Structure formats: C-alpha cells, structure tokens
Steps between C-alpha positions, in 0.01 A plus 500: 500500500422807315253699619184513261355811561766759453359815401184703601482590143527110403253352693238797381602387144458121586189575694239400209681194337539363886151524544411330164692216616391494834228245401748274303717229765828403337690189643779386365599123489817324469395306168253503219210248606455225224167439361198667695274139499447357845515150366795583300759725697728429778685817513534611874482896374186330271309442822542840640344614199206276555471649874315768321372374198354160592313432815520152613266224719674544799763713627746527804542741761835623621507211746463265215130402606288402196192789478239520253530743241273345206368232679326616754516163737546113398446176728613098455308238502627234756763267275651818377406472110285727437539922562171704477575886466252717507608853254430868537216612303618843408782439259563577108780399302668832346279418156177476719444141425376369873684311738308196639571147574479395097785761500708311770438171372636606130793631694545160662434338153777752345799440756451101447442492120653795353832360316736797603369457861785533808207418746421147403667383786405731748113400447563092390308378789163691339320258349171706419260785548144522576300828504286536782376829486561845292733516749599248664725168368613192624853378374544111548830333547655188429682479843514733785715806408667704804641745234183596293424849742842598504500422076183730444674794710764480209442487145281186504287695608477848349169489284563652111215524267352178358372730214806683428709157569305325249565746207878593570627114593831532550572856441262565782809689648579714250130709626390337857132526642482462813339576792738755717460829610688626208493406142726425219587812276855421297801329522832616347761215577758579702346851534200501673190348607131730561218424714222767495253469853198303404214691633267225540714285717312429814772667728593788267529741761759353721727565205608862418670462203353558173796323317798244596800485260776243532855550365762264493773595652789188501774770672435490829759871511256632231168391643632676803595823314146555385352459821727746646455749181126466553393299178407202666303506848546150609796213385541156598831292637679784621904342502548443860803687455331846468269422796677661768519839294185521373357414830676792650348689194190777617346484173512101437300260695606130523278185599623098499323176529659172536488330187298177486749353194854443414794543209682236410682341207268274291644229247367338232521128564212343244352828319588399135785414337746758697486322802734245319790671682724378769286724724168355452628175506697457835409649797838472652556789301232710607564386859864648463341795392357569793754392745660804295257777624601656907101619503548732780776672330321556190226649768731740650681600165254516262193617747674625813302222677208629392370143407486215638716164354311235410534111364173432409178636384390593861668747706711351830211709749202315317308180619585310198863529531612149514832567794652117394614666202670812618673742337836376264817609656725651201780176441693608186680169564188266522371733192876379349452119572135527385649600130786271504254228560277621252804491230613841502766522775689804289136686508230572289269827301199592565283780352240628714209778351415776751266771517638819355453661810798652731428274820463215272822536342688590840343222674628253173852673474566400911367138383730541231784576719420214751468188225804594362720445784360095457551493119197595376526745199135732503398710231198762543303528244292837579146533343206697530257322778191408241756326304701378725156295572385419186849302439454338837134375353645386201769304597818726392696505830734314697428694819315829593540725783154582572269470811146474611298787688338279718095352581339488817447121503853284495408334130508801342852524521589135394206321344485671152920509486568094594203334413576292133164703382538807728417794286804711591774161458763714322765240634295199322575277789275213581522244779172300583635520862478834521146554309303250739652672835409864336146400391448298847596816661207672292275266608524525903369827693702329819853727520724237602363266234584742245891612625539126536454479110641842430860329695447197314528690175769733613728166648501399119487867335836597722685157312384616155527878551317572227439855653776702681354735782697762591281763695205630618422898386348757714250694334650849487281800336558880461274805470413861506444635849162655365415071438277419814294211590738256348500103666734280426458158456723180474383412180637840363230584343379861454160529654384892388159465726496792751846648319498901440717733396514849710472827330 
C-alpha cells in the first residue's frame, strides 16, 4: 500500500482541504443503485442507500431481532389478522410534511396500488387500514401473515412522503422525501449519490456526518485503490481475495457478516416471449446445468472459501434448510444424459447476462469452464447491474447470474421470486403447487408448519430449477482506520448511527 502521508510539507499543505472534508463520509459501492423509490427499487446497493435516507417501521438488530425504529411498539389481536402499531410522535418527513398514521396508511395504500410497485406481494395479505389515533393505526389482514414484521423492516416499510408521493407519481425517485437522518441532495448516475444530515431528525446527533456521498464503483481493484489513496473512507464487498492483505494492512480496517442471501443463476422460463427457448421450456436442461457446477470449487477458486456453497435460497447452517435435498454432486455424465434426453446429445448454447463486475465475471467464466466439459456452449453477456435488471423485468433474458441479499424472515428470499404474482418473478414461472405451499407458509406462525411448506415448494422447485443457487456471500467491508464505531450486520446494510471519523 502506499503510504498516504509522505511528506511533513504535504500533509501541512493538505491540512485545510482534509478538514473541509472531514464532515463529508464517502462509501463507495460496487454498483449504481436503480431508482431511489422504496416501492419501486430492488437494487441491493439501492437499500444501503435507504439505510440513511429512509427510516423504516421496524428494524433489526445485529442478531436479526425485529426492534422498533418508527413504530414505537405493535400487538395482535388473538386470530392473528389484525397488527396495531403504535408510531413515534417526533418525526418529519425531509419537506416537513408530518408523519402520522394517515402517513403510514397512504404508504400501505401506495405499495398495493401504485402500478410500478415491487412490494405488492410482500404486503398482499393487507386488506385495510384504520386510523386510530394521530398516531396510532391498525392494519387488518385477510389471513394471518408471519412475514408482515420482517416486510416493514425492509422496504415495505420505509415511510416516503404522501405529499411529495402524490405530486411526483412515478418519478418519485428521481427527488425522494423521506424520513432518514439524511436527505436527498443530487444524483449523477453512475457518479454519485448526496445526502446532506437532516437536522430535524429525531436522532440527529448520533450521526456525525453532515453529508453521505455514494459512488459506484463496479471494479472491485479500483474501489479498493481509492480506499487505500484516501478518497473513499469506507467500500463494500471487499474480493475475498485481497482479504488476507488488507487485513494485515495498519491503516485498513476490515469487518464481515454472514450474508442472509445467495447468487445464483436465474432463467427465464414464462417472462414474455424469450422464454420460448429450449431453456425455459425443459428443465432437463437446466437440471444439466447444474449437475455442471462443483460448488465448492467455485468457493475455493473464485472466493478462497470465503463463502459458503449453497443449493437453495437458504444457507446449509439455517433452520429452513430442507437436508432431503442436499447439495448436487457435480455428474458431467448425468448432466450428458440429461441433454441427450432432452434432444441435444452433441450439446447446446446458452447466453447468460452477468453483472459487469470482476467477481461476477470470474465466478461466470469458472461456470463457463465447468458446462462446457458436458456440451453446453455459454456466452456472457456483461452489463451494467441497473440494466442488467431492467432486462430481467422486462423479459429480455434467457438466464441471469444474479443473487438476492437476503431478509430476515425465510419468504423474503423465495416468495416474491416463485410465486406466479410474486413481485420480483424475473423467471415468470408459475406452478399452483408451489403458490398454495408458499402462501400457507405465510399464513402459520408455527416453525415446523411453515418449513413443511417451504420443503414442499422446494421438492417441486429442485425438478423445475427455475433458479440455480450457487452460493451464499459473506458480507465483506473495508475502511479507514480513523472509521470507528462501525457494526456490521447480515443484511449488509450500512447503519451510520454512532459512526465518526477521528481527527
């Protein structure tokens, strides 16, 4: 690394502009964030944006308990349909329009109705709202709803203003209003994104900052660099293969969190008229796919066993593993007999789009290597992340290396991606089998009830293999030694409450 602060004469000549920016926290993240709407977005980098701009229900703490943070406390009634939260009475959106319980329930109203909405699925079971109080609101439910605490400590439940809502639409994200301890100040894509400190945030002084700015940074050797060069304090998915020298760097701190989500190979098997290839249409080709793929190699290769492997949405160490279906063996010959079968015994192409990021593209280029030994013929198409996700939307893929950063509850990280109306369906696939065991398994607050349904899907999703898991990430960030009072969490989100910067 080279050393920052060479010269006496240097540092006296740096001394002002360091102390200008002293108040400014610069974090660099490994993609540009796609629109800044709650109800809109699904960018992972999106949400750690929103960790500072928009303040949510409920939150989590490091040990993945649900906490109050705008909410101050909720209770059920008995049958488990209906939530009554009572709200802090000290909060102001950033244009100092209130925020009360007619605010929440126009937030409800918004993730259900709003056309562009990603979160229809995440709050279906709402049925209505009723305003008990100035602050206080009851939110009924059609059925009983396991999920809906864990949903409001995500984006279902970060509160934007009704006022401000109302008059952008669906360009809300272009200028968010929210209620965070910092507010929205510009946006340059694939530049930069600034949040100024909002002084009237009810916890404003647990956060020292007086701005935030987010660069994308898709390099994972650049987004380094300007850490070490002192441009950025703070970056996000360090590449497990620098970890052992920056750890053993004196000026670079490192922290980790297990990661609560996955990365995988998605296709498209109903999403429009794409999926009208060979592999939307027969699963015995996506099956020999993944007979393909040695997952523990690609862990020590690509991530020096940094991660874990990983077959389906939940990690092997969590509860909701189902152990009957266990982790796929790599069989280039079964993955051989599987094509032949299908009618392509001399092999077959496939073009996958991947993230135009360097662990992306290694991770694809071993996959690469590994399908072609049974025949099958991948192409990468590389694209900018935002993109990359917009095609998925809209239907103009035949598969997609991309992954999920992972909810507390187990339906966050299959519900909205299986379901035939799940809001984040990509693939398009649809089996009635599979949407009654995932909403029974919404429905039940009894544990072995709900894995019971969550295995009944998976016994059915493993056959159609609509979604190819691959491996689990560890959370991995880097930052300035003068960085203190940093906690990581599994969600990898960047919590800035109680973070300073030392003089």
């Amino acid at each position: 690394m080279t050393f920052r602060k060479t010269t006496l004469l240097a540092a006296l000549l740096s001394a002002t502009a360091l102390s200008a920016q002293a108040a400014d926290f610069r974090f660099a993240l490994e993609s540009d964030p796609d629109i800044l709407d709650p109800d809109q977005s699904r960018t992972f980098v999106g949400r750690i944006v929103y960790t500072s701009l928009c303040d949510k229900l409920v939150d989590i703490t490091p040990e993945l308990e649900l906490v109050p943070q705008l909410a101050t406390g909720w209770s059920w009634n008995e049958e488990g349909t209906q939530l009554t939260m009572q709200l802090r009475e000290d909060v102001v959106f950033h244009d100092g329009t209130p925020f009360d319980a007619e605010a929440v329930a126009a937030n409800s109203e918004r993730s259900q109705t709003m056309v562009e909405s990603r979160r229809k699925s995440e709050v279906a079971s709402i049925s209505g709202t009723e305003v008990l109080g100035s602050h206080e609101i009851r939110i009924d439910l059609a059925q009983p709803d396991a999920t809906l605490l864990a949903q409001f400590a995500d984006r279902a439940g970060m509160m934007v203003s009704p006022a401000a809502a109302a008059e952008a639409g669906a360009d809300f994200g272009l200028a968010p209003v929210c209620s965070g301890p910092y507010k929205f100040e510009e946006r340059i894509s694939q530049d930069r994104i600034v949040l100024s400190k909002f002084a009237d945030h009810y916890d404003a002084d647990a956060y020292e900052f007086d701005t935030v700015t987010f660069l994308p940074i898709p390099d994972d050797t650049v987004r380094l660099a300007n850490l070490q060069s002192g441009d950025v304090d703070m970056i996000n998915r360090l590449a497990a293969t620098d970890l052992a020298r920056i750890e053993a760097d004196p000026e670079i701190e490192v922290a980790q969190a297990i990661s609560l989500g996955y990365q995988g190979v998605t296709f498209n098997v109903g999403n429009g008229e794409a999926a009208d290839n060979p592999w939307g249409t027969d699963p015995r080709l996506r099956r020999a796919f993944e007979l393909t793929l040695d997952r523990n190699a690609i862990n020590q290769v690509v991530f020096e066993g940094a991660a874990a492997a990983g077959n389906q949405p939940f990690p092997p160490n969590s509860p909701w593993y189902d152990s009957t279906v266990p982790m796929p063996e790599r069989d280039v010959e079964a993955a051989k007999e599987l094509l032949a079968e299908a009618g392509y015994p001399d092999g077959i192409s496939l073009e996958v789009q991947v993230p135009n990021r360097p662990v992306s593209m290694q991770l694809m280029q071993v996959v690469q290597s590994m399908a072609a030994e049974a025949g099958i013929d991948i192409t990468l198409n590389a694209k900018e992340f935002a993109t990359m996700l917009a095609d998925q939307s809209a239907g103009a893929y035949v598969a997609s290396q991309v992954g999920w950063s992972g909810r507390v509850d187990p339906d966050g990280n299959i519900h909205q991606f299986v379901t035939t109306e799940g809001g984040i369906n990509d693939s398009g696939f649809s089996n009635p089998e599979v949407d009654a065991a995932l909403d029974a398994a919404r429905t039940s607050s009894d544990m072995a009830a709900r894995k019971e349904s969550y295995d009944a899907a998976r016994k059915i999703l493993n056959e159609e293999a609509p979604l190819v898991y691959i491996y689990h990430d560890t959370w991995i960030w880097a930052m300035d030694d003068d960085i203190e009072g940093f906690v990581p969490y599994p969600d990898g989100m960047l919590r800035l409450a109680g973070v300073t910067k030392a003089e």
